[in-house]
Amino acid sequence: MAADPSSETPSGEKLYEGKAKIIYATDDPAVLLTYFKDDATAFNAQKRGQIVGKGQINCAISTHLFQRLGAAGVATHWLETTGDRTMLVKALQIIPLEVVVRNLTAGSLCKQTGLPLGQRLEPSLVEFYYKNDDLGDPLLTGDRIRAMGLASEEQIGTLRRLALNINQLLTDFFMDCGITLVDFKLEFGLDAQHQILLGDEISPDTCRLWDQSTDDEAQRVMDKDRFRQDLGQVEAAYQRVLERVLAQSPKN
Ligand code: TMP
Ligand code: ASP
């Protein structure tokens, strides 16, 4: 039987294991290997589970989106996808901020403000959360980011501009897939030249994606909210996102 590449354990030193990915060293200190797991968590890991096949799906979707963003001039950490769950990326000094862009109201925004679900936000919101599990990833202000020394005024401006540009590119792309990009989370880091690059992943774990073919509030959900809210059919929804994304790939 042919070897299943998904079962191969990367050979480099394990540097860090997160909730959804493992980071390994490679022979080149400027390059890391990211391994996408099936593990899923929500509510700061109070809810844990597995989404079978998620690692492969998120690796494939992220690969495709990083390639598209790269082709549109966005600097990302992606170098090469080497297996069905593994990609080589540039080593970055991660800025410990989760940059969230919101086009429609959902999730914690509705919970914290009382705004009803699904209202268009014009202009889109850019929010910064502190990437710190012990503190529960709190929402920050520009003043707090500066006071904490997480980013300079100029870097905050750059992150906002990059996030809004990425939002435009991803919104247009998902529109072509028949999917509404409701909101999403990005992470950025600095390379050796102190340039800000897009890092982490872009997948149904990190985006809210609504199927435009239905208005049904539960049926339209194609992202990790199916897991968070116990809506069922989680794997099938992730798979459908992948199929639609691949259908928009340039054919070689
Ligand atoms: P929120 O509405 O829960 O704040 O989430 C906003 C977006 O960020 C949503 O697309 C899901 C994504 N997200 C992550 O990728 N990781 C997280 O830890 C959280 C809380 C949200
Ligand atoms: N990834 C986050 C966690 O488990 C939360 C989420 O995506 O809802 O902590």
CSV table of C-alpha atoms and ligand atoms in Angstrom, one decimal:
chain,number,residue,atom,x,y,z
A,1,MET,CA,0.0,0.0,0.0
A,2,ALA,CA,1.3,3.5,-0.8
A,3,ALA,CA,2.6,5.4,2.2
A,4,ASP,CA,0.1,8.0,3.5
A,5,PRO,CA,2.0,11.3,3.5
A,6,SER,CA,-0.3,12.6,6.2
A,7,SER,CA,1.0,10.0,8.6
A,8,GLU,CA,4.6,11.0,8.1
A,9,THR,CA,6.1,12.7,11.1
A,10,PRO,CA,8.4,15.6,10.1
A,11,SER,CA,12.0,14.8,10.9
A,12,GLY,CA,13.1,18.2,12.3
A,13,GLU,CA,13.1,19.3,15.9
A,14,LYS,CA,9.7,20.2,17.2
A,15,LEU,CA,9.9,23.9,18.2
A,16,TYR,CA,6.3,24.6,19.2
A,17,GLU,CA,3.0,22.9,19.3
A,18,GLY,CA,-0.1,25.1,19.1
A,19,LYS,CA,-3.8,24.2,19.1
A,20,ALA,CA,-4.0,23.5,15.4
A,21,LYS,CA,-0.4,23.3,14.1
A,22,ILE,CA,3.0,22.1,15.0
A,23,ILE,CA,6.2,24.0,14.0
A,24,TYR,CA,9.4,22.1,13.2
A,25,ALA,CA,12.9,23.4,12.6
A,26,THR,CA,14.6,22.6,9.2
A,27,ASP,CA,18.2,22.6,8.2
A,28,ASP,CA,17.9,26.3,7.3
A,29,PRO,CA,17.3,28.5,10.4
A,30,ALA,CA,15.4,31.0,8.2
A,31,VAL,CA,12.9,28.3,7.2
A,32,LEU,CA,10.3,26.5,9.4
A,33,LEU,CA,8.0,23.6,8.6
A,34,THR,CA,4.3,23.9,9.6
A,35,TYR,CA,2.3,20.7,10.2
A,36,PHE,CA,-1.5,21.1,10.1
A,37,LYS,CA,-3.3,19.0,12.7
A,38,ASP,CA,-6.9,17.8,12.8
A,39,ASP,CA,-7.3,19.1,16.4
A,40,ALA,CA,-9.9,21.8,16.9
A,41,THR,CA,-10.4,24.0,19.9
A,42,ALA,CA,-12.8,26.8,20.7
A,43,PHE,CA,-13.5,29.3,23.5
A,44,ASN,CA,-9.8,29.4,24.5
A,45,ALA,CA,-9.5,25.6,24.4
A,46,GLN,CA,-12.4,25.0,26.8
A,47,LYS,CA,-14.0,23.0,24.0
A,48,ARG,CA,-11.7,20.4,22.3
A,49,GLY,CA,-12.3,18.0,19.5
A,50,GLN,CA,-11.1,16.7,16.1
A,51,ILE,CA,-12.2,17.6,12.7
A,52,VAL,CA,-11.2,14.5,10.6
A,53,GLY,CA,-9.2,15.6,7.6
A,54,LYS,CA,-9.0,19.3,8.7
A,55,GLY,CA,-5.2,19.3,8.6
A,56,GLN,CA,-5.1,18.5,4.9
A,57,ILE,CA,-8.0,20.8,4.0
A,58,ASN,CA,-6.6,23.8,5.9
A,59,CYS,CA,-3.1,23.2,4.4
A,60,ALA,CA,-4.6,23.1,0.9
A,61,ILE,CA,-6.8,26.1,1.4
A,62,SER,CA,-4.1,28.2,3.0
A,63,THR,CA,-1.6,27.2,0.3
A,64,HIS,CA,-4.0,28.4,-2.4
A,65,LEU,CA,-4.8,31.7,-0.6
A,66,PHE,CA,-1.2,32.5,0.2
A,67,GLN,CA,-0.3,31.9,-3.4
A,68,ARG,CA,-3.1,34.2,-4.6
A,69,LEU,CA,-2.2,36.9,-2.1
A,70,GLY,CA,1.5,36.6,-3.1
A,71,ALA,CA,0.6,36.9,-6.8
A,72,ALA,CA,-1.3,40.1,-5.8
A,73,GLY,CA,1.8,41.6,-4.2
A,74,VAL,CA,1.1,40.7,-0.5
A,75,ALA,CA,4.3,39.5,1.3
A,76,THR,CA,3.6,36.2,3.1
A,77,HIS,CA,5.6,33.7,4.9
A,78,TRP,CA,4.6,30.8,2.6
A,79,LEU,CA,7.5,29.2,0.6
A,80,GLU,CA,6.4,25.8,-0.6
A,81,THR,CA,3.8,23.1,0.3
A,82,THR,CA,5.7,19.9,0.8
A,83,GLY,CA,3.0,17.4,1.8
A,84,ASP,CA,-0.7,17.1,2.3
A,85,ARG,CA,-0.3,18.7,5.8
A,86,THR,CA,3.0,20.4,5.6
A,87,MET,CA,4.3,23.7,4.3
A,88,LEU,CA,7.7,25.4,4.4
A,89,VAL,CA,7.5,29.0,5.6
A,90,LYS,CA,9.9,31.8,6.4
A,91,ALA,CA,10.8,32.0,10.0
A,92,LEU,CA,9.2,35.2,11.5
A,93,GLN,CA,9.4,37.0,14.7
A,94,ILE,CA,5.6,36.8,15.3
A,95,ILE,CA,3.9,40.1,16.4
A,96,PRO,CA,1.6,38.8,19.3
A,97,LEU,CA,-1.5,40.4,17.9
A,98,GLU,CA,-4.5,38.7,16.3
A,99,VAL,CA,-5.7,41.2,13.6
A,100,VAL,CA,-9.4,40.7,12.9
A,101,VAL,CA,-11.2,42.2,10.0
A,102,ARG,CA,-15.0,42.3,10.1
A,103,ASN,CA,-17.3,42.9,7.1
A,104,LEU,CA,-20.5,41.7,8.7
A,105,THR,CA,-21.4,41.5,12.4
A,106,ALA,CA,-20.9,38.1,14.0
A,107,GLY,CA,-19.2,36.3,16.9
A,108,SER,CA,-17.7,38.2,19.7
A,109,LEU,CA,-18.7,41.5,18.1
A,110,CYS,CA,-22.4,40.6,18.5
A,111,LYS,CA,-21.8,39.1,22.0
A,112,GLN,CA,-20.0,42.2,23.3
A,113,THR,CA,-22.1,45.0,21.6
A,114,GLY,CA,-25.6,43.6,21.2
A,115,LEU,CA,-25.5,44.2,17.5
A,116,PRO,CA,-27.7,41.7,15.6
A,117,LEU,CA,-26.0,39.0,13.5
A,118,GLY,CA,-25.2,39.6,9.8
A,119,GLN,CA,-25.3,43.5,9.6
A,120,ARG,CA,-22.9,44.9,7.0
A,121,LEU,CA,-20.2,47.0,8.5
A,122,GLU,CA,-19.3,49.9,6.3
A,123,PRO,CA,-16.4,50.6,6.5
A,124,SER,CA,-15.1,47.2,7.6
A,125,LEU,CA,-13.7,47.0,11.2
A,126,VAL,CA,-10.1,46.2,11.9
A,127,GLU,CA,-9.5,45.0,15.5
A,128,PHE,CA,-6.4,44.0,17.4
A,129,TYR,CA,-6.5,41.2,20.1
A,130,TYR,CA,-3.6,40.3,22.3
A,131,LYS,CA,-2.4,36.8,21.4
A,132,ASN,CA,-2.2,35.5,25.0
A,133,ASP,CA,-4.2,32.5,26.1
A,134,ASP,CA,-3.6,33.1,29.8
A,135,LEU,CA,-5.4,36.5,29.4
A,136,GLY,CA,-8.0,35.1,27.1
A,137,ASP,CA,-6.9,37.1,24.0
A,138,PRO,CA,-8.3,40.5,25.1
A,139,LEU,CA,-9.4,43.2,22.7
A,140,LEU,CA,-6.7,46.0,22.7
A,141,THR,CA,-6.8,49.6,21.8
A,142,GLY,CA,-4.0,51.5,19.8
A,143,ASP,CA,-2.9,53.1,23.1
A,144,ARG,CA,-2.7,49.8,24.9
A,145,ILE,CA,-0.7,48.2,22.0
A,146,ARG,CA,1.8,51.1,22.2
A,147,ALA,CA,1.9,51.0,26.1
A,148,MET,CA,2.6,47.3,25.9
A,149,GLY,CA,5.4,47.8,23.4
A,150,LEU,CA,3.8,45.3,21.0
A,151,ALA,CA,3.9,47.6,17.9
A,152,SER,CA,4.7,51.2,17.1
A,153,GLU,CA,2.2,53.7,15.8
A,154,GLU,CA,3.7,53.2,12.3
A,155,GLN,CA,3.5,49.4,12.5
A,156,ILE,CA,-0.1,49.6,13.7
A,157,GLY,CA,-0.9,51.7,10.6
A,158,THR,CA,0.9,49.2,8.4
A,159,LEU,CA,-1.0,46.3,9.9
A,160,ARG,CA,-4.3,48.1,9.3
A,161,ARG,CA,-3.4,48.8,5.7
A,162,LEU,CA,-2.2,45.3,5.0
A,163,ALA,CA,-5.3,43.8,6.7
A,164,LEU,CA,-7.7,45.9,4.6
A,165,ASN,CA,-5.9,45.1,1.4
A,166,ILE,CA,-6.0,41.4,2.2
A,167,ASN,CA,-9.7,41.8,3.0
A,168,GLN,CA,-10.4,43.3,-0.4
A,169,LEU,CA,-8.5,40.5,-2.2
A,170,LEU,CA,-10.1,37.7,-0.1
A,171,THR,CA,-13.6,39.2,-0.2
A,172,ASP,CA,-13.4,39.3,-4.0
A,173,PHE,CA,-12.0,35.8,-4.3
A,174,PHE,CA,-14.5,34.2,-2.0
A,175,MET,CA,-17.3,36.1,-3.8
A,176,ASP,CA,-16.2,34.3,-7.0
A,177,CYS,CA,-16.6,31.0,-4.9
A,178,GLY,CA,-20.2,32.0,-4.0
A,179,ILE,CA,-19.0,32.6,-0.4
A,180,THR,CA,-19.4,35.7,1.8
A,181,LEU,CA,-16.3,36.5,3.8
A,182,VAL,CA,-17.9,37.6,7.1
A,183,ASP,CA,-14.8,38.1,9.2
A,184,PHE,CA,-11.3,36.6,9.6
A,185,LYS,CA,-8.2,36.7,11.7
A,186,LEU,CA,-4.6,37.3,10.5
A,187,GLU,CA,-1.2,37.1,12.2
A,188,PHE,CA,1.9,39.0,11.1
A,189,GLY,CA,5.6,38.8,11.9
A,190,LEU,CA,8.8,40.4,11.1
A,191,ASP,CA,11.4,38.8,8.8
A,192,ALA,CA,15.2,39.2,9.2
A,193,GLN,CA,15.0,42.5,7.2
A,194,HIS,CA,12.3,43.8,9.6
A,195,GLN,CA,9.7,43.7,6.9
A,196,ILE,CA,6.1,42.8,8.0
A,197,LEU,CA,4.9,39.5,6.4
A,198,LEU,CA,1.6,37.7,6.7
A,199,GLY,CA,2.0,34.5,8.7
A,200,ASP,CA,-0.1,31.7,10.3
A,201,GLU,CA,-2.9,30.3,8.1
A,202,ILE,CA,-6.1,31.4,6.3
A,203,SER,CA,-8.7,28.7,6.5
A,204,PRO,CA,-12.2,27.9,7.8
A,205,ASP,CA,-10.6,27.8,11.3
A,206,THR,CA,-9.7,31.5,11.0
A,207,CYS,CA,-12.5,32.9,8.8
A,208,ARG,CA,-16.2,33.1,9.0
A,209,LEU,CA,-17.5,32.0,5.6
A,210,TRP,CA,-21.2,32.0,4.6
A,211,ASP,CA,-22.6,30.0,1.6
A,212,GLN,CA,-24.4,32.5,-0.6
A,213,SER,CA,-26.7,29.8,-2.0
A,214,THR,CA,-28.8,29.8,1.2
A,215,ASP,CA,-30.1,32.3,3.7
A,216,ASP,CA,-30.6,29.7,6.4
A,217,GLU,CA,-28.6,30.8,9.4
A,218,ALA,CA,-27.3,27.3,10.2
A,219,GLN,CA,-27.0,25.9,6.8
A,220,ARG,CA,-25.0,28.8,5.4
A,221,VAL,CA,-22.1,28.3,7.9
A,222,MET,CA,-19.0,26.8,6.2
A,223,ASP,CA,-16.4,27.4,8.9
A,224,LYS,CA,-15.4,26.6,12.5
A,225,ASP,CA,-18.7,28.0,13.9
A,226,ARG,CA,-20.1,24.6,12.9
A,227,PHE,CA,-17.8,23.1,15.5
A,228,ARG,CA,-18.1,26.0,18.0
A,229,GLN,CA,-21.9,25.9,17.9
A,230,ASP,CA,-22.3,22.1,17.4
A,231,LEU,CA,-24.1,22.6,14.1
A,232,GLY,CA,-22.8,19.2,12.7
A,233,GLN,CA,-21.4,18.4,9.2
A,234,VAL,CA,-18.1,20.2,10.1
A,235,GLU,CA,-15.9,18.1,7.8
A,236,ALA,CA,-18.3,18.3,4.9
A,237,ALA,CA,-18.4,22.1,5.2
A,238,TYR,CA,-14.6,22.4,5.2
A,239,GLN,CA,-14.5,20.1,2.2
A,240,ARG,CA,-17.0,22.2,0.3
A,241,VAL,CA,-14.9,25.3,1.0
A,242,LEU,CA,-11.8,23.5,-0.4
A,243,GLU,CA,-13.7,22.3,-3.5
A,244,ARG,CA,-15.0,25.8,-4.3
A,245,VAL,CA,-11.5,27.3,-3.7
A,246,LEU,CA,-9.9,24.8,-6.0
A,247,ALA,CA,-12.6,25.3,-8.6
A,248,GLN,CA,-11.3,28.9,-8.8
A,249,SER,CA,-7.6,27.9,-9.2
A,250,PRO,CA,-5.9,28.6,-12.4
A,251,LYS,CA,-5.6,25.3,-14.3
A,252,ASN,CA,-2.0,24.4,-15.2
B,1,TMP,P1,-14.6,36.5,17.1
B,1,TMP,O1,-15.9,37.0,16.5
B,1,TMP,O2,-14.8,35.2,17.9
B,1,TMP,O3,-13.8,37.5,17.8
B,1,TMP,O4,-13.8,36.0,15.8
B,1,TMP,C1,-13.4,36.8,14.8
B,1,TMP,C2,-12.7,36.0,13.7
B,1,TMP,O5,-11.5,35.6,14.1
B,1,TMP,C3,-13.5,34.8,13.2
B,1,TMP,O6,-13.4,34.7,11.8
B,1,TMP,C4,-12.8,33.6,13.9
B,1,TMP,C5,-11.4,34.1,14.0
B,1,TMP,N1,-10.7,33.7,15.2
B,1,TMP,C6,-9.5,32.9,15.2
B,1,TMP,O7,-9.0,32.7,14.1
B,1,TMP,N2,-9.0,32.5,16.3
B,1,TMP,C7,-9.5,32.8,17.5
B,1,TMP,O8,-8.9,32.4,18.6
B,1,TMP,C8,-10.7,33.6,17.6
B,1,TMP,C9,-11.3,33.9,18.9
B,1,TMP,C10,-11.3,34.0,16.4
B,2,ASP,N1,-8.8,29.0,18.5
B,2,ASP,C1,-9.4,29.5,19.6
B,2,ASP,C2,-9.2,28.6,20.8
B,2,ASP,O1,-9.5,27.5,21.0
B,2,ASP,C3,-10.8,30.0,19.6
B,2,ASP,C4,-11.7,29.9,18.4
B,2,ASP,O2,-11.2,29.7,17.3
B,2,ASP,O3,-12.9,30.0,18.6
B,2,ASP,O4,-8.8,29.1,21.8
